[in-house]
Each structure stands twice: as C-alpha cells, then as structure tokens.
PDB file of C-alpha atoms in Angstrom:
ATOM      1  CA  MET W   1       0.000   0.000   0.000  1.00 58.00           C
ATOM      2  CA  ASP W   2       2.849   2.376   0.797  1.00 75.00           C
ATOM      3  CA  PHE W   3       4.349   1.741  -2.627  1.00 73.00           C
ATOM      4  CA  LEU W   4       1.019   2.409  -4.378  1.00 68.00           C
ATOM      5  CA  ARG W   5       0.502   5.600  -2.385  1.00 69.00           C
ATOM      6  CA  TRP W   6       3.998   6.740  -3.307  1.00 67.00           C
ATOM      7  CA  LEU W   7       3.421   5.835  -6.982  1.00 70.00           C
ATOM      8  CA  PHE W   8       0.202   7.836  -7.140  1.00 69.00           C
ATOM      9  CA  GLU W   9       1.596  10.869  -5.351  1.00 68.00           C
ATOM     10  CA  ALA W  10       5.198  11.018  -6.643  1.00 74.00           C
ATOM     11  CA  GLN W  11       6.163  13.952  -8.829  1.00 74.00           C
ATOM     12  CA  ILE W  12       9.364  15.033 -10.563  1.00 78.00           C
ATOM     13  CA  PRO W  13      10.251  18.713 -10.038  1.00 72.00           C
ATOM     14  CA  VAL W  14      10.996  20.510 -13.306  1.00 71.00           C
ATOM     15  CA  GLY W  15      11.707  24.211 -13.052  1.00 65.00           C
ATOM     16  CA  GLY W  16       8.823  25.850 -11.256  1.00 65.00           C
ATOM     17  CA  SER W  17       6.409  22.948 -11.896  1.00 67.00           C
ATOM     18  CA  ALA W  18       6.399  19.169 -11.602  1.00 70.00           C
ATOM     19  CA  LEU W  19       5.733  16.114 -13.745  1.00 75.00           C
ATOM     20  CA  VAL W  20       3.594  13.226 -12.529  1.00 78.00           C
ATOM     21  CA  LEU W  21       5.874  10.196 -12.169  1.00 83.00           C
ATOM     22  CA  ARG W  22       3.218   7.821 -13.492  1.00 85.00           C
ATOM     23  CA  GLU W  23       2.984   9.873 -16.672  1.00 83.00           C
ATOM     24  CA  VAL W  24       6.738   9.660 -17.216  1.00 85.00           C
ATOM     25  CA  LEU W  25       6.872   5.923 -16.475  1.00 90.00           C
ATOM     26  CA  GLY W  26       3.847   5.224 -18.667  1.00 89.00           C
ATOM     27  CA  ASN W  27       5.481   6.944 -21.618  1.00 85.00           C
ATOM     28  CA  ILE W  28       8.767   5.107 -21.036  1.00 89.00           C
ATOM     29  CA  PHE W  29       6.920   1.796 -21.212  1.00 92.00           C
ATOM     30  CA  GLY W  30       5.131   3.062 -24.313  1.00 86.00           C
ATOM     31  CA  LEU W  31       8.422   3.910 -25.997  1.00 85.00           C
ATOM     32  CA  ALA W  32       9.810   0.471 -25.151  1.00 90.00           C
ATOM     33  CA  SER W  33       6.686  -1.083 -26.651  1.00 90.00           C
ATOM     34  CA  ALA W  34       7.098   0.962 -29.832  1.00 86.00           C
ATOM     35  CA  LEU W  35      10.722  -0.175 -30.146  1.00 88.00           C
ATOM     36  CA  GLY W  36       9.603  -3.777 -29.755  1.00 89.00           C
ATOM     37  CA  GLY W  37       6.890  -3.251 -32.349  1.00 87.00           C
ATOM     38  CA  MET W  38       9.415  -1.890 -34.834  1.00 87.00           C
ATOM     39  CA  ARG W  39      11.465  -5.063 -34.341  1.00 85.00           C
ATOM     40  CA  ARG W  40       8.277  -7.197 -34.478  1.00 86.00           C
ATOM     41  CA  LYS W  41       8.808  -8.675 -31.008  1.00 88.00           C
ATOM     42  CA  VAL W  42       5.882 -10.238 -29.133  1.00 90.00           C
ATOM     43  CA  TRP W  43       6.998  -8.699 -25.826  1.00 92.00           C
ATOM     44  CA  ALA W  44       6.041  -5.284 -27.222  1.00 91.00           C
ATOM     45  CA  TRP W  45       2.390  -5.958 -26.366  1.00 91.00           C
ATOM     46  CA  PRO W  46       2.608  -6.793 -22.615  1.00 94.00           C
ATOM     47  CA  VAL W  47       5.132  -3.991 -22.078  1.00 95.00           C
ATOM     48  CA  GLY W  48       2.723  -1.600 -23.745  1.00 92.00           C
ATOM     49  CA  ILE W  49      -0.137  -2.775 -21.526  1.00 94.00           C
ATOM     50  CA  VAL W  50       1.821  -1.805 -18.395  1.00 94.00           C
ATOM     51  CA  GLY W  51       2.314   1.685 -19.810  1.00 92.00           C
ATOM     52  CA  ASN W  52      -1.384   1.923 -20.725  1.00 92.00           C
ATOM     53  CA  ILE W  53      -2.465   1.100 -17.169  1.00 92.00           C
ATOM     54  CA  LEU W  54      -0.177   3.794 -15.759  1.00 90.00           C
ATOM     55  CA  LEU W  55      -1.376   6.421 -18.234  1.00 88.00           C
ATOM     56  CA  LEU W  56      -5.010   5.488 -17.637  1.00 88.00           C
ATOM     57  CA  THR W  57      -4.663   6.599 -14.024  1.00 84.00           C
ATOM     58  CA  VAL W  58      -3.004   9.818 -15.181  1.00 83.00           C
ATOM     59  CA  PHE W  59      -5.538  10.977 -17.778  1.00 79.00           C
ATOM     60  CA  LEU W  60      -8.491  10.284 -15.479  1.00 78.00           C
ATOM     61  CA  GLY W  61      -7.183  13.240 -13.524  1.00 66.00           C
ATOM     62  CA  ASN W  62      -8.964  13.881 -10.253  1.00 58.00           C
ATOM     63  CA  VAL W  63     -10.950  10.651 -10.500  1.00 60.00           C
ATOM     64  CA  PHE W  64      -8.018   9.025  -8.720  1.00 58.00           C
ATOM     65  CA  GLY W  65      -7.536  11.975  -6.415  1.00 54.00           C
ATOM     66  CA  ALA W  66      -4.305  12.919  -8.160  1.00 52.00           C
ATOM     67  CA  ALA W  67      -3.150  16.418  -8.945  1.00 52.00           C
ATOM     68  CA  ALA W  68      -3.371  15.982 -12.712  1.00 56.00           C
ATOM     69  CA  PRO W  69      -3.519  19.044 -15.001  1.00 58.00           C
ATOM     70  CA  ALA W  70      -6.843  18.139 -16.672  1.00 62.00           C
ATOM     71  CA  THR W  71      -9.159  15.218 -17.287  1.00 65.00           C
ATOM     72  CA  LEU W  72      -8.954  13.931 -20.871  1.00 69.00           C
ATOM     73  CA  TRP W  73     -11.677  11.328 -21.322  1.00 72.00           C
ATOM     74  CA  GLY W  74     -10.556  10.502 -24.850  1.00 67.00           C
ATOM     75  CA  GLN W  75      -6.984   9.902 -23.723  1.00 72.00           C
ATOM     76  CA  ALA W  76      -8.195   7.810 -20.783  1.00 80.00           C
ATOM     77  CA  ALA W  77     -10.565   5.746 -22.932  1.00 78.00           C
ATOM     78  CA  ARG W  78      -7.728   5.328 -25.402  1.00 77.00           C
ATOM     79  CA  GLN W  79      -5.692   3.477 -22.774  1.00 87.00           C
ATOM     80  CA  ILE W  80      -8.557   1.020 -22.180  1.00 90.00           C
ATOM     81  CA  MET W  81      -8.839   0.527 -25.932  1.00 84.00           C
ATOM     82  CA  PHE W  82      -5.070  -0.004 -26.158  1.00 84.00           C
ATOM     83  CA  ILE W  83      -5.258  -2.755 -23.540  1.00 91.00           C
ATOM     84  CA  ALA W  84      -8.122  -4.532 -25.328  1.00 90.00           C
ATOM     85  CA  VAL W  85      -6.476  -4.376 -28.767  1.00 87.00           C
ATOM     86  CA  ALA W  86      -3.075  -5.268 -27.275  1.00 89.00           C
ATOM     87  CA  VAL W  87      -4.514  -8.537 -25.984  1.00 91.00           C
ATOM     88  CA  TYR W  88      -5.680  -9.299 -29.548  1.00 89.00           C
ATOM     89  CA  GLY W  89      -2.323  -8.267 -31.023  1.00 89.00           C
ATOM     90  CA  TRP W  90      -0.421 -10.266 -28.398  1.00 89.00           C
ATOM     91  CA  PHE W  91      -2.393 -13.391 -29.282  1.00 88.00           C
ATOM     92  CA  ARG W  92      -2.083 -12.843 -33.036  1.00 86.00           C
ATOM     93  CA  TRP W  93       1.683 -12.188 -32.945  1.00 86.00           C
ATOM     94  CA  GLN W  94       2.236 -15.141 -30.621  1.00 85.00           C
ATOM     95  CA  GLN W  95       0.536 -17.374 -33.191  1.00 80.00           C
ATOM     96  CA  GLY W  96       2.660 -15.830 -35.952  1.00 74.00           C
ATOM     97  CA  ARG W  97       5.895 -16.443 -34.064  1.00 70.00           C
ATOM     98  CA  GLN W  98       5.022 -20.084 -33.475  1.00 68.00           C
ATOM     99  CA  GLY W  99       4.553 -20.613 -37.200  1.00 60.00           C
ATOM    100  CA  SER W 100       7.578 -18.579 -38.288  1.00 55.00           C
ATOM    101  CA  THR W 101      10.987 -19.917 -39.155  1.00 45.00           C
ATOM    102  CA  GLN W 102      12.547 -16.440 -39.030  1.00 56.00           C
ATOM    103  CA  GLY W 103      11.824 -15.757 -35.355  1.00 54.00           C
ATOM    104  CA  ARG W 104       9.527 -12.850 -36.310  1.00 61.00           C
ATOM    105  CA  ALA W 105       6.016 -12.529 -34.982  1.00 67.00           C
ATOM    106  CA  ILE W 106       4.563 -11.110 -38.178  1.00 76.00           C
ATOM    107  CA  VAL W 107       5.463 -10.359 -41.777  1.00 80.00           C
ATOM    108  CA  PRO W 108       4.725  -6.722 -42.737  1.00 86.00           C
ATOM    109  CA  GLY W 109       2.400  -6.149 -45.657  1.00 89.00           C
ATOM    110  CA  TRP W 110       0.380  -3.404 -47.324  1.00 92.00           C
ATOM    111  CA  ALA W 111      -3.335  -3.021 -46.803  1.00 92.00           C
ATOM    112  CA  SER W 112      -5.525  -3.203 -49.879  1.00 93.00           C
ATOM    113  CA  ASN W 113      -6.985  -0.028 -51.387  1.00 95.00           C
ATOM    114  CA  LYS W 114     -10.387  -1.067 -50.047  1.00 95.00           C
ATOM    115  CA  VAL W 115      -8.983  -1.321 -46.516  1.00 95.00           C
ATOM    116  CA  ARG W 116      -7.228   2.042 -46.860  1.00 95.00           C
ATOM    117  CA  ILE W 117     -10.497   3.732 -47.832  1.00 96.00           C
ATOM    118  CA  ALA W 118     -12.230   2.017 -44.914  1.00 96.00           C
ATOM    119  CA  LEU W 119      -9.530   3.235 -42.500  1.00 95.00           C
ATOM    120  CA  LEU W 120      -9.851   6.822 -43.734  1.00 95.00           C
ATOM    121  CA  ALA W 121     -13.650   6.704 -43.496  1.00 97.00           C
ATOM    122  CA  ALA W 122     -13.461   5.209 -39.996  1.00 96.00           C
ATOM    123  CA  MET W 123     -11.047   7.975 -38.921  1.00 96.00           C
ATOM    124  CA  VAL W 124     -13.451  10.720 -39.993  1.00 96.00           C
ATOM    125  CA  ALA W 125     -16.630   8.987 -38.816  1.00 97.00           C
ATOM    126  CA  GLY W 126     -15.144   7.996 -35.455  1.00 95.00           C
ATOM    127  CA  THR W 127     -13.962  11.535 -34.767  1.00 95.00           C
ATOM    128  CA  ALA W 128     -17.363  12.992 -35.676  1.00 96.00           C
ATOM    129  CA  ALA W 129     -19.245  10.466 -33.547  1.00 95.00           C
ATOM    130  CA  LEU W 130     -17.053  10.708 -30.440  1.00 92.00           C
ATOM    131  CA  THR W 131     -16.674  14.493 -30.328  1.00 93.00           C
ATOM    132  CA  PRO W 132     -20.142  15.188 -28.851  1.00 94.00           C
ATOM    133  CA  LEU W 133     -19.750  12.272 -26.432  1.00 90.00           C
ATOM    134  CA  PHE W 134     -16.413  13.487 -25.076  1.00 86.00           C
ATOM    135  CA  ASP W 135     -17.793  17.014 -24.971  1.00 88.00           C
ATOM    136  CA  ALA W 136     -20.710  15.862 -22.810  1.00 88.00           C
ATOM    137  CA  LEU W 137     -18.260  14.133 -20.491  1.00 81.00           C
ATOM    138  CA  GLY W 138     -16.354  17.386 -20.057  1.00 80.00           C
ATOM    139  CA  SER W 139     -13.184  16.531 -21.952  1.00 80.00           C
ATOM    140  CA  TYR W 140     -10.549  19.241 -22.404  1.00 81.00           C
ATOM    141  CA  PRO W 141     -11.043  21.378 -25.554  1.00 87.00           C
ATOM    142  CA  PRO W 142     -10.720  21.252 -28.465  1.00 91.00           C
ATOM    143  CA  VAL W 143     -12.745  18.096 -27.988  1.00 89.00           C
ATOM    144  CA  TRP W 144     -12.517  16.996 -31.613  1.00 93.00           C
ATOM    145  CA  ALA W 145      -8.739  16.647 -31.147  1.00 92.00           C
ATOM    146  CA  ASP W 146      -9.304  14.255 -28.248  1.00 87.00           C
ATOM    147  CA  ALA W 147     -11.724  12.246 -30.405  1.00 91.00           C
ATOM    148  CA  TRP W 148      -9.260  12.276 -33.334  1.00 93.00           C
ATOM    149  CA  THR W 149      -6.394  10.887 -31.256  1.00 89.00           C
ATOM    150  CA  PHE W 150      -8.639   8.199 -29.770  1.00 88.00           C
ATOM    151  CA  THR W 151      -9.967   7.042 -33.151  1.00 92.00           C
ATOM    152  CA  GLY W 152      -6.559   7.151 -34.827  1.00 93.00           C
ATOM    153  CA  SER W 153      -4.944   5.250 -31.969  1.00 87.00           C
ATOM    154  CA  LEU W 154      -7.568   2.508 -32.251  1.00 88.00           C
ATOM    155  CA  LEU W 155      -7.011   2.147 -35.987  1.00 93.00           C
ATOM    156  CA  ALA W 156      -3.211   2.297 -35.703  1.00 91.00           C
ATOM    157  CA  THR W 157      -3.067  -0.347 -32.975  1.00 87.00           C
ATOM    158  CA  TYR W 158      -5.389  -2.636 -34.924  1.00 90.00           C
ATOM    159  CA  GLY W 159      -3.281  -2.093 -38.048  1.00 91.00           C
ATOM    160  CA  MET W 160      -0.148  -3.034 -36.114  1.00 87.00           C
ATOM    161  CA  ALA W 161      -1.828  -6.248 -34.936  1.00 87.00           C
ATOM    162  CA  ARG W 162      -2.731  -7.086 -38.552  1.00 89.00           C
ATOM    163  CA  GLY W 163       0.761  -6.236 -39.796  1.00 88.00           C
ATOM    164  CA  TRP W 164      -0.242  -3.382 -42.119  1.00 92.00           C
ATOM    165  CA  THR W 165       2.726  -1.106 -42.800  1.00 91.00           C
ATOM    166  CA  GLU W 166       0.387   1.897 -43.094  1.00 91.00           C
ATOM    167  CA  PHE W 167      -0.311   1.817 -39.361  1.00 91.00           C
ATOM    168  CA  TRP W 168       2.848   3.890 -38.790  1.00 91.00           C
ATOM    169  CA  LEU W 169       1.401   6.700 -40.930  1.00 93.00           C
ATOM    170  CA  ILE W 170      -1.810   6.675 -38.890  1.00 94.00           C
ATOM    171  CA  TRP W 171       0.332   7.277 -35.804  1.00 91.00           C
ATOM    172  CA  VAL W 172       1.883  10.295 -37.530  1.00 92.00           C
ATOM    173  CA  ALA W 173      -1.617  11.727 -38.105  1.00 93.00           C
ATOM    174  CA  VAL W 174      -2.423  11.101 -34.427  1.00 92.00           C
ATOM    175  CA  ASP W 175       0.745  12.841 -33.230  1.00 91.00           C
ATOM    176  CA  ILE W 176       0.181  15.937 -35.396  1.00 92.00           C
ATOM    177  CA  VAL W 177      -3.059  16.601 -33.505  1.00 93.00           C
ATOM    178  CA  GLY W 178      -2.199  14.995 -30.178  1.00 89.00           C
ATOM    179  CA  VAL W 179       1.020  16.890 -29.404  1.00 91.00           C
ATOM    180  CA  PRO W 180      -0.562  20.388 -29.378  1.00 92.00           C
ATOM    181  CA  LEU W 181      -3.519  19.036 -27.361  1.00 89.00           C
ATOM    182  CA  LEU W 182      -1.287  17.539 -24.670  1.00 86.00           C
ATOM    183  CA  PHE W 183       0.847  20.679 -24.411  1.00 88.00           C
ATOM    184  CA  SER W 184      -2.294  22.793 -24.082  1.00 89.00           C
ATOM    185  CA  ALA W 185      -3.729  20.509 -21.385  1.00 82.00           C
ATOM    186  CA  GLY W 186      -0.505  20.609 -19.366  1.00 80.00           C
ATOM    187  CA  TYR W 187       0.644  17.023 -19.954  1.00 77.00           C
ATOM    188  CA  TYR W 188       4.144  18.070 -20.893  1.00 80.00           C
ATOM    189  CA  ALA W 189       5.862  14.690 -20.432  1.00 73.00           C
ATOM    190  CA  SER W 190       3.351  13.007 -22.750  1.00 76.00           C
ATOM    191  CA  ALA W 191       3.536  15.879 -25.232  1.00 84.00           C
ATOM    192  CA  VAL W 192       7.324  15.692 -25.479  1.00 82.00           C
ATOM    193  CA  MET W 193       7.164  11.913 -25.797  1.00 78.00           C
ATOM    194  CA  TYR W 194       4.539  12.139 -28.547  1.00 80.00           C
ATOM    195  CA  LEU W 195       6.647  14.718 -30.343  1.00 86.00           C
ATOM    196  CA  PHE W 196       9.471  12.187 -30.324  1.00 83.00           C
ATOM    197  CA  TYR W 197       7.013   9.487 -31.439  1.00 80.00           C
ATOM    198  CA  GLY W 198       6.254  11.569 -34.529  1.00 82.00           C
ATOM    199  CA  PHE W 199       9.822  11.148 -35.781  1.00 83.00           C
ATOM    200  CA  PHE W 200      10.029   7.610 -34.454  1.00 83.00           C
ATOM    201  CA  THR W 201       6.912   6.486 -36.326  1.00 88.00           C
ATOM    202  CA  LEU W 202       8.335   7.768 -39.606  1.00 88.00           C
ATOM    203  CA  THR W 203      11.441   5.681 -38.944  1.00 89.00           C
ATOM    204  CA  GLY W 204       9.273   2.683 -38.121  1.00 88.00           C
ATOM    205  CA  PHE W 205       7.383   3.104 -41.378  1.00 91.00           C
ATOM    206  CA  PHE W 206      10.552   2.873 -43.456  1.00 92.00           C
ATOM    207  CA  VAL W 207      11.881  -0.028 -41.363  1.00 90.00           C
ATOM    208  CA  TRP W 208       8.702  -2.036 -41.994  1.00 89.00           C
ATOM    209  CA  TRP W 209       8.635  -0.971 -45.650  1.00 90.00           C
ATOM    210  CA  ARG W 210      12.159  -2.300 -46.194  1.00 89.00           C
ATOM    211  CA  ALA W 211      11.352  -5.463 -44.231  1.00 86.00           C
ATOM    212  CA  GLU W 212       8.259  -6.050 -46.360  1.00 82.00           C
ATOM    213  CA  LYS W 213      10.243  -5.729 -49.598  1.00 85.00           C
ATOM    214  CA  ARG W 214      13.074  -7.916 -48.282  1.00 82.00           C
ATOM    215  CA  GLU W 215      10.830 -10.716 -47.050  1.00 74.00           C
ATOM    216  CA  ARG W 216       8.641 -10.599 -50.137  1.00 71.00           C
ATOM    217  CA  ALA W 217      11.749 -10.945 -52.320  1.00 72.00           C
ATOM    218  CA  SER W 218      13.079 -13.853 -50.255  1.00 70.00           C
ATOM    219  CA  ALA W 219       9.710 -15.616 -50.512  1.00 60.00           C
ATOM    220  CA  SER W 220       9.597 -15.281 -54.309  1.00 56.00           C
ATOM    221  CA  PRO W 221      10.808 -18.356 -56.222  1.00 53.00           C
ATOM    222  CA  ALA W 222      14.072 -17.922 -58.058  1.00 45.00           C
ATOM    223  CA  PRO W 223      13.641 -17.522 -61.817  1.00 47.00           C
ATOM    224  CA  ALA W 224      14.321 -20.665 -63.790  1.00 43.00           C
ATOM    225  CA  VAL W 225      17.537 -20.753 -65.772  1.00 41.00           C
ATOM    226  CA  VAL W 226      16.993 -21.879 -69.333  1.00 41.00           C
ATOM    227  CA  GLY W 227      20.015 -23.786 -70.541  1.00 41.00           C
ATOM    228  CA  VAL W 228      21.141 -24.142 -74.132  1.00 37.00           C
ATOM    229  CA  ALA W 229      21.715 -27.716 -75.209  1.00 37.00           C
ATOM    230  CA  PRO W 230      25.248 -28.331 -76.504  1.00 36.00           C
TER     231      PRO W 230
END
C-alpha cells in the first residue's frame, strides 16, 4: 500500500512545476513497446499494456484523487482501448511467431486499397461520432482533437496487430493533432514523448517498408535458368 501511495503521489520537479511520475513511467513503457513493435517482437504488447495502465490513471485526472492538469476522457478511454487491442495483437503475434521460421512474430504487408479507404472513413466517422460524447463528459477542448487521437490510436493499434505497414502513418496523423492538445492541457511529459514518437513512427514506417520488400523478395521463387543444349 505504501508503494502504491507513493506511486500515485510522486512527482518530478521541473523548473517551477512538476511532472507526474506515473505519466513519465507510462510513456517510457510506451516507448519500449514501440521499439519492440518496430522489431516485431511479441513482448512489445505486454510492455505496452503496463504503460497503458499507468497512463489510464493519469488521464483520469482527479478521479483518482491525483493532482493531474486536466481530465482527458478521450486519452483515458484510449488506454482502455489499447489494452483490449493489445490482448488481440499479443495473441495474433504469438501465433505468428510459433509458425515462423525467421523468429519474427509477423510479416509486414500493405493493406488493400479497399482497406485504406475504410480506414480513412473510420477515422473521420469515429472523430465525428465521439466528439459530442467526449464534450458531454467534459473533456478538455478542443474536444474533436481528443476524439481524433482516440480514433486514430484505435485504428493504428489494430493495423499493427494485422501487420499493415500503413499503421505507422496513422500514428503520424495522431501525433500531429495529439502533441498540441497535450501541451495545451498541461501534460508536458506526454507531449514531449509524442513529439518524439512523430519522428520515431516515420522511422518505423521505413523499417517495416524495407522489411516487407526484403521478405517478399526472399519468398519469391528464383527464376528458372533456361540452358542451351550443346
């Protein structure tokens, strides 16, 4: 109990303000999970879940009696969604690793044009549908930004579980909106981490793109050599 009380109350002094320790730790676990995802390691999922649980308690603000800057219902709900999708991704990648001879949990691939259109439509529709809900719950404005980051995070995490290379680009779209929102709401540790994620996700995109081309080439049968009879 003493450890939990310390964990919920601990802060890191920075200049004239302080950062919530759970926010910093949650983002560190999130970064470790992203690194594991880039390398297609199954452990990325459980590590990410630990970070999600920590950040859930942060974004719920005063619900936990903590001195958090503001309550962001979209960010909090996003952590619950992350946990649910992570369980699916964990199971799917575990199955992929068991059937792989390369030690990789999944082989990157591109989504079809039909899936891409569906992802874009879901991004817009999800944001439009969740904005009034988060607004009614009292989420920090602009509320549409909270809804955008929630919807994009859901789609990106699902895309990662399916092995679609495009999921990295969805994260970029999330970060473009999410970073200013977090800075405005006073979640500076998360904002700085998400700013770093923006560059990291671009790197991850190219890493998966190269891996997809390399593994597709290695899986292609070698062209037959036509000999000339003497």
